[in-house]
Amino acid sequence: MAAAAGGAAEKRRIMCVGLVCLDIISVVETFPAEDSDTRCLSQRWQRGGNASNSCTVLALLGAPCAFMGSLAPGPAADFITADFQRRGVDTAHVAWQPRGEVPCACCLVNAASGSRTIVLHDTKLPDVTARDFERVDLSQYRWIHFEARNAAEQGAMLERLERYNRAAAPERRVRVSVELEKPREELLPLMGRGQVVFISKDLARHFGYQSAPEALRGLRGRIQPGATLICAWAEEGADALGPDGQLVHSDAFPPETLVDTLGAGDTFNAAVIFALAEGGHRRGMAAAGPRLSLARPRFSLARPQHSHGSVWHCHGSVWHGRSSSLAPSAGRSLKDALTFGCRIAGRKCGIQGFDGIV
């Protein structure tokens, strides 16, 4: 019976709720001057959006995952759904809108610096609603991540999750994370609804903070008791404030050459969620993505010897395969998750797109 319960837990998925859009990405030698005519080095279509990108990374890491967001029929949606399918991301809870257009972003990636400049055509496609979320079978999920967008509807979704968790057995509860990227006043109450809360550098600066530790200490009062607050700060790495009030830090792991930073923050969020979600399993990291040895003091990333059934171990730390009982609230595990997020985000910045982060 215990083995069956463990197997059921491993099959529960991670869902990301938020934006999906079409990214039209042009890689340029240098950023063009205004009113100039220039050629790009390459151009590609890519499925984008914060929650969508995080699903891509979770799938590449080996986590069963699902996306929930809005789409409208058309060529862009055809491309997006085909790419979700290629990645193995479940789209059963996509909210298809009868009218409207899929948002589109024109992205310039500067090959000289790796910077990305985004111009989004916000088509005002309606976001998913609490009514859409009512159709989600919460028992099938172990973690649900929200990209903060439509506060009223997402607040109602979070209320449903809170009711579910109060009634569920501890091992069947759904962990909840919230990402706040844009400094929009109406989104700020969502900070108090997540067990893990990601805040952006832009949001921290909006409040006048000049570093991640300063932002975490200053904004701690906005999160619920026992929650974890995380802030990545580009080349400065990332910091987190755990439930015990202790601040933990990870340095950044920049690539030798900065190639493409588009989606780096989404990559970091997904990798941290993956590490905390997998680390929370009492049976350890079995069948949890790429074979990783987390030997201190450095990570070692190696491709698995087999195409499936790979294991993530941590030697010399707190993760030891099937015998691990890593608690996500433990300070050491939070630091490991933070470092893993920075490591994977650094890998992403050294490549175009996402293929090759593991």
PDB file of N, CA and C in Angstrom, residues 86-142:
ATOM      1  N   ARG A  86       4.829  18.729 -28.438  1.00  0.00           N
ATOM      2  CA  ARG A  86       6.198  18.252 -28.662  1.00  0.00           C
ATOM      3  C   ARG A  86       6.963  18.143 -27.348  1.00  0.00           C
ATOM      4  N   ARG A  87       6.677  19.060 -26.430  1.00  0.00           N
ATOM      5  CA  ARG A  87       7.364  19.059 -25.134  1.00  0.00           C
ATOM      6  C   ARG A  87       6.726  18.110 -24.123  1.00  0.00           C
ATOM      7  N   GLY A  88       5.540  17.595 -24.443  1.00  0.00           N
ATOM      8  CA  GLY A  88       4.857  16.721 -23.500  1.00  0.00           C
ATOM      9  C   GLY A  88       4.132  17.463 -22.402  1.00  0.00           C
ATOM     10  N   VAL A  89       3.762  18.725 -22.657  1.00  0.00           N
ATOM     11  CA  VAL A  89       3.033  19.527 -21.670  1.00  0.00           C
ATOM     12  C   VAL A  89       1.534  19.336 -21.886  1.00  0.00           C
ATOM     13  N   ASP A  90       0.823  18.990 -20.822  1.00  0.00           N
ATOM     14  CA  ASP A  90      -0.622  18.771 -20.891  1.00  0.00           C
ATOM     15  C   ASP A  90      -1.343  20.111 -21.082  1.00  0.00           C
ATOM     16  N   THR A  91      -2.213  20.189 -22.081  1.00  0.00           N
ATOM     17  CA  THR A  91      -2.964  21.421 -22.347  1.00  0.00           C
ATOM     18  C   THR A  91      -4.470  21.215 -22.201  1.00  0.00           C
ATOM     19  N   ALA A  92      -4.873  20.211 -21.443  1.00  0.00           N
ATOM     20  CA  ALA A  92      -6.303  19.908 -21.304  1.00  0.00           C
ATOM     21  C   ALA A  92      -7.082  21.076 -20.712  1.00  0.00           C
ATOM     22  N   HIS A  93      -6.409  21.934 -19.946  1.00  0.00           N
ATOM     23  CA  HIS A  93      -7.117  23.029 -19.286  1.00  0.00           C
ATOM     24  C   HIS A  93      -6.846  24.387 -19.932  1.00  0.00           C
ATOM     25  N   VAL A  94      -6.393  24.384 -21.182  1.00  0.00           N
ATOM     26  CA  VAL A  94      -6.341  25.638 -21.930  1.00  0.00           C
ATOM     27  C   VAL A  94      -7.767  26.149 -22.117  1.00  0.00           C
ATOM     28  N   ALA A  95      -7.969  27.435 -21.877  1.00  0.00           N
ATOM     29  CA  ALA A  95      -9.293  28.056 -22.053  1.00  0.00           C
ATOM     30  C   ALA A  95      -9.357  28.653 -23.456  1.00  0.00           C
ATOM     31  N   TRP A  96     -10.080  27.991 -24.331  1.00  0.00           N
ATOM     32  CA  TRP A  96     -10.198  28.459 -25.714  1.00  0.00           C
ATOM     33  C   TRP A  96     -11.237  29.571 -25.789  1.00  0.00           C
ATOM     34  N   GLN A  97     -10.799  30.721 -26.289  1.00  0.00           N
ATOM     35  CA  GLN A  97     -11.682  31.873 -26.415  1.00  0.00           C
ATOM     36  C   GLN A  97     -12.292  31.894 -27.815  1.00  0.00           C
ATOM     37  N   PRO A  98     -13.601  32.124 -27.935  1.00  0.00           N
ATOM     38  CA  PRO A  98     -14.245  32.074 -29.254  1.00  0.00           C
ATOM     39  C   PRO A  98     -13.812  33.199 -30.181  1.00  0.00           C
ATOM     40  N   ARG A  99     -13.371  34.312 -29.605  1.00  0.00           N
ATOM     41  CA  ARG A  99     -12.934  35.449 -30.413  1.00  0.00           C
ATOM     42  C   ARG A  99     -11.642  36.002 -29.838  1.00  0.00           C
ATOM     43  N   GLY A 100     -10.921  36.731 -30.680  1.00  0.00           N
ATOM     44  CA  GLY A 100      -9.693  37.366 -30.227  1.00  0.00           C
ATOM     45  C   GLY A 100      -8.469  36.793 -30.910  1.00  0.00           C
ATOM     46  N   GLU A 101      -7.320  37.325 -30.537  1.00  0.00           N
ATOM     47  CA  GLU A 101      -6.043  36.918 -31.109  1.00  0.00           C
ATOM     48  C   GLU A 101      -5.071  36.558 -29.993  1.00  0.00           C
ATOM     49  N   VAL A 102      -4.190  35.626 -30.303  1.00  0.00           N
ATOM     50  CA  VAL A 102      -3.137  35.251 -29.359  1.00  0.00           C
ATOM     51  C   VAL A 102      -2.146  36.409 -29.239  1.00  0.00           C
ATOM     52  N   PRO A 103      -1.750  36.791 -28.031  1.00  0.00           N
ATOM     53  CA  PRO A 103      -0.739  37.849 -27.888  1.00  0.00           C
ATOM     54  C   PRO A 103       0.548  37.484 -28.620  1.00  0.00           C
ATOM     55  N   CYS A 104       1.204  38.496 -29.152  1.00  0.00           N
ATOM     56  CA  CYS A 104       2.434  38.281 -29.918  1.00  0.00           C
ATOM     57  C   CYS A 104       3.500  39.247 -29.429  1.00  0.00           C
ATOM     58  N   ALA A 105       4.707  38.744 -29.252  1.00  0.00           N
ATOM     59  CA  ALA A 105       5.821  39.576 -28.808  1.00  0.00           C
ATOM     60  C   ALA A 105       6.922  39.559 -29.858  1.00  0.00           C
ATOM     61  N   CYS A 106       7.392  40.739 -30.235  1.00  0.00           N
ATOM     62  CA  CYS A 106       8.562  40.851 -31.103  1.00  0.00           C
ATOM     63  C   CYS A 106       9.775  41.054 -30.201  1.00  0.00           C
ATOM     64  N   CYS A 107      10.720  40.143 -30.293  1.00  0.00           N
ATOM     65  CA  CYS A 107      11.858  40.130 -29.373  1.00  0.00           C
ATOM     66  C   CYS A 107      13.154  40.308 -30.153  1.00  0.00           C
ATOM     67  N   LEU A 108      13.972  41.255 -29.734  1.00  0.00           N
ATOM     68  CA  LEU A 108      15.302  41.439 -30.301  1.00  0.00           C
ATOM     69  C   LEU A 108      16.327  40.920 -29.302  1.00  0.00           C
ATOM     70  N   VAL A 109      17.108  39.939 -29.727  1.00  0.00           N
ATOM     71  CA  VAL A 109      18.186  39.404 -28.896  1.00  0.00           C
ATOM     72  C   VAL A 109      19.501  39.911 -29.460  1.00  0.00           C
ATOM     73  N   ASN A 110      20.241  40.656 -28.654  1.00  0.00           N
ATOM     74  CA  ASN A 110      21.507  41.247 -29.063  1.00  0.00           C
ATOM     75  C   ASN A 110      22.620  40.216 -28.889  1.00  0.00           C
ATOM     76  N   ALA A 111      23.179  39.751 -30.002  1.00  0.00           N
ATOM     77  CA  ALA A 111      24.215  38.718 -29.939  1.00  0.00           C
ATOM     78  C   ALA A 111      25.477  39.224 -29.250  1.00  0.00           C
ATOM     79  N   ALA A 112      25.703  40.525 -29.269  1.00  0.00           N
ATOM     80  CA  ALA A 112      26.908  41.074 -28.658  1.00  0.00           C
ATOM     81  C   ALA A 112      26.842  41.050 -27.137  1.00  0.00           C
ATOM     82  N   SER A 113      25.646  41.193 -26.581  1.00  0.00           N
ATOM     83  CA  SER A 113      25.522  41.284 -25.123  1.00  0.00           C
ATOM     84  C   SER A 113      24.616  40.228 -24.511  1.00  0.00           C
ATOM     85  N   GLY A 114      23.792  39.575 -25.350  1.00  0.00           N
ATOM     86  CA  GLY A 114      22.829  38.609 -24.830  1.00  0.00           C
ATOM     87  C   GLY A 114      21.558  39.240 -24.306  1.00  0.00           C
ATOM     88  N   SER A 115      21.458  40.565 -24.357  1.00  0.00           N
ATOM     89  CA  SER A 115      20.261  41.239 -23.848  1.00  0.00           C
ATOM     90  C   SER A 115      19.065  40.950 -24.737  1.00  0.00           C
ATOM     91  N   ARG A 116      17.881  41.088 -24.158  1.00  0.00           N
ATOM     92  CA  ARG A 116      16.666  40.910 -24.941  1.00  0.00           C
ATOM     93  C   ARG A 116      15.764  42.110 -24.736  1.00  0.00           C
ATOM     94  N   THR A 117      15.186  42.578 -25.837  1.00  0.00           N
ATOM     95  CA  THR A 117      14.262  43.707 -25.816  1.00  0.00           C
ATOM     96  C   THR A 117      12.936  43.220 -26.378  1.00  0.00           C
ATOM     97  N   ILE A 118      11.864  43.408 -25.627  1.00  0.00           N
ATOM     98  CA  ILE A 118      10.573  42.810 -25.970  1.00  0.00           C
ATOM     99  C   ILE A 118       9.539  43.900 -26.209  1.00  0.00           C
ATOM    100  N   VAL A 119       8.842  43.785 -27.326  1.00  0.00           N
ATOM    101  CA  VAL A 119       7.693  44.645 -27.608  1.00  0.00           C
ATOM    102  C   VAL A 119       6.489  43.720 -27.733  1.00  0.00           C
ATOM    103  N   LEU A 120       5.578  43.802 -26.761  1.00  0.00           N
ATOM    104  CA  LEU A 120       4.428  42.894 -26.715  1.00  0.00           C
ATOM    105  C   LEU A 120       3.198  43.559 -27.302  1.00  0.00           C
ATOM    106  N   HIS A 121       2.546  42.852 -28.216  1.00  0.00           N
ATOM    107  CA  HIS A 121       1.222  43.266 -28.683  1.00  0.00           C
ATOM    108  C   HIS A 121       0.204  42.560 -27.800  1.00  0.00           C
ATOM    109  N   ASP A 122      -0.291  43.282 -26.803  1.00  0.00           N
ATOM    110  CA  ASP A 122      -1.286  42.718 -25.889  1.00  0.00           C
ATOM    111  C   ASP A 122      -2.644  42.794 -26.564  1.00  0.00           C
ATOM    112  N   THR A 123      -3.139  41.669 -26.997  1.00  0.00           N
ATOM    113  CA  THR A 123      -4.394  41.628 -27.751  1.00  0.00           C
ATOM    114  C   THR A 123      -5.628  41.634 -26.860  1.00  0.00           C
ATOM    115  N   LYS A 124      -5.412  41.756 -25.538  1.00  0.00           N
ATOM    116  CA  LYS A 124      -6.522  41.774 -24.574  1.00  0.00           C
ATOM    117  C   LYS A 124      -7.350  40.491 -24.621  1.00  0.00           C
ATOM    118  N   LEU A 125      -6.705  39.390 -24.974  1.00  0.00           N
ATOM    119  CA  LEU A 125      -7.397  38.104 -24.929  1.00  0.00           C
ATOM    120  C   LEU A 125      -7.775  37.823 -23.478  1.00  0.00           C
ATOM    121  N   PRO A 126      -9.026  37.468 -23.197  1.00  0.00           N
ATOM    122  CA  PRO A 126      -9.426  37.247 -21.799  1.00  0.00           C
ATOM    123  C   PRO A 126      -8.578  36.165 -21.131  1.00  0.00           C
ATOM    124  N   ASP A 127      -8.221  36.411 -19.874  1.00  0.00           N
ATOM    125  CA  ASP A 127      -7.478  35.415 -19.105  1.00  0.00           C
ATOM    126  C   ASP A 127      -8.416  34.309 -18.627  1.00  0.00           C
ATOM    127  N   VAL A 128      -7.813  33.232 -18.149  1.00  0.00           N
ATOM    128  CA  VAL A 128      -8.617  32.158 -17.564  1.00  0.00           C
ATOM    129  C   VAL A 128      -9.332  32.688 -16.325  1.00  0.00           C
ATOM    130  N   THR A 129     -10.468  32.104 -16.034  1.00  0.00           N
ATOM    131  CA  THR A 129     -11.307  32.563 -14.927  1.00  0.00           C
ATOM    132  C   THR A 129     -11.382  31.513 -13.825  1.00  0.00           C
ATOM    133  N   ALA A 130     -11.924  31.933 -12.694  1.00  0.00           N
ATOM    134  CA  ALA A 130     -12.152  30.991 -11.595  1.00  0.00           C
ATOM    135  C   ALA A 130     -13.105  29.886 -12.021  1.00  0.00           C
ATOM    136  N   ARG A 131     -14.033  30.224 -12.905  1.00  0.00           N
ATOM    137  CA  ARG A 131     -14.959  29.201 -13.407  1.00  0.00           C
ATOM    138  C   ARG A 131     -14.208  28.153 -14.224  1.00  0.00           C
ATOM    139  N   ASP A 132     -13.248  28.599 -15.046  1.00  0.00           N
ATOM    140  CA  ASP A 132     -12.402  27.641 -15.773  1.00  0.00           C
ATOM    141  C   ASP A 132     -11.657  26.743 -14.787  1.00  0.00           C
ATOM    142  N   PHE A 133     -11.161  27.355 -13.718  1.00  0.00           N
ATOM    143  CA  PHE A 133     -10.352  26.631 -12.732  1.00  0.00           C
ATOM    144  C   PHE A 133     -11.174  25.614 -11.957  1.00  0.00           C
ATOM    145  N   GLU A 134     -12.472  25.822 -11.852  1.00  0.00           N
ATOM    146  CA  GLU A 134     -13.344  24.869 -11.158  1.00  0.00           C
ATOM    147  C   GLU A 134     -13.299  23.491 -11.814  1.00  0.00           C
ATOM    148  N   ARG A 135     -12.961  23.455 -13.095  1.00  0.00           N
ATOM    149  CA  ARG A 135     -12.934  22.180 -13.821  1.00  0.00           C
ATOM    150  C   ARG A 135     -11.640  21.400 -13.595  1.00  0.00           C
ATOM    151  N   VAL A 136     -10.693  21.988 -12.888  1.00  0.00           N
ATOM    152  CA  VAL A 136      -9.420  21.321 -12.618  1.00  0.00           C
ATOM    153  C   VAL A 136      -9.591  20.351 -11.450  1.00  0.00           C
ATOM    154  N   ASP A 137      -9.195  19.100 -11.661  1.00  0.00           N
ATOM    155  CA  ASP A 137      -9.202  18.098 -10.595  1.00  0.00           C
ATOM    156  C   ASP A 137      -7.931  18.285  -9.771  1.00  0.00           C
ATOM    157  N   LEU A 138      -8.044  18.953  -8.648  1.00  0.00           N
ATOM    158  CA  LEU A 138      -6.869  19.313  -7.857  1.00  0.00           C
ATOM    159  C   LEU A 138      -6.123  18.103  -7.331  1.00  0.00           C
ATOM    160  N   SER A 139      -6.794  16.965  -7.215  1.00  0.00           N
ATOM    161  CA  SER A 139      -6.128  15.763  -6.701  1.00  0.00           C
ATOM    162  C   SER A 139      -5.043  15.267  -7.649  1.00  0.00           C
ATOM    163  N   GLN A 140      -5.042  15.750  -8.884  1.00  0.00           N
ATOM    164  CA  GLN A 140      -4.058  15.315  -9.874  1.00  0.00           C
ATOM    165  C   GLN A 140      -2.777  16.150  -9.845  1.00  0.00           C
ATOM    166  N   TYR A 141      -2.721  17.142  -8.945  1.00  0.00           N
ATOM    167  CA  TYR A 141      -1.591  18.073  -8.938  1.00  0.00           C
ATOM    168  C   TYR A 141      -0.932  18.128  -7.568  1.00  0.00           C
ATOM    169  N   ARG A 142       0.377  18.250  -7.581  1.00  0.00           N
ATOM    170  CA  ARG A 142       1.120  18.402  -6.327  1.00  0.00           C
ATOM    171  C   ARG A 142       1.588  19.837  -6.133  1.00  0.00           C
TER     172      ARG A 142
END
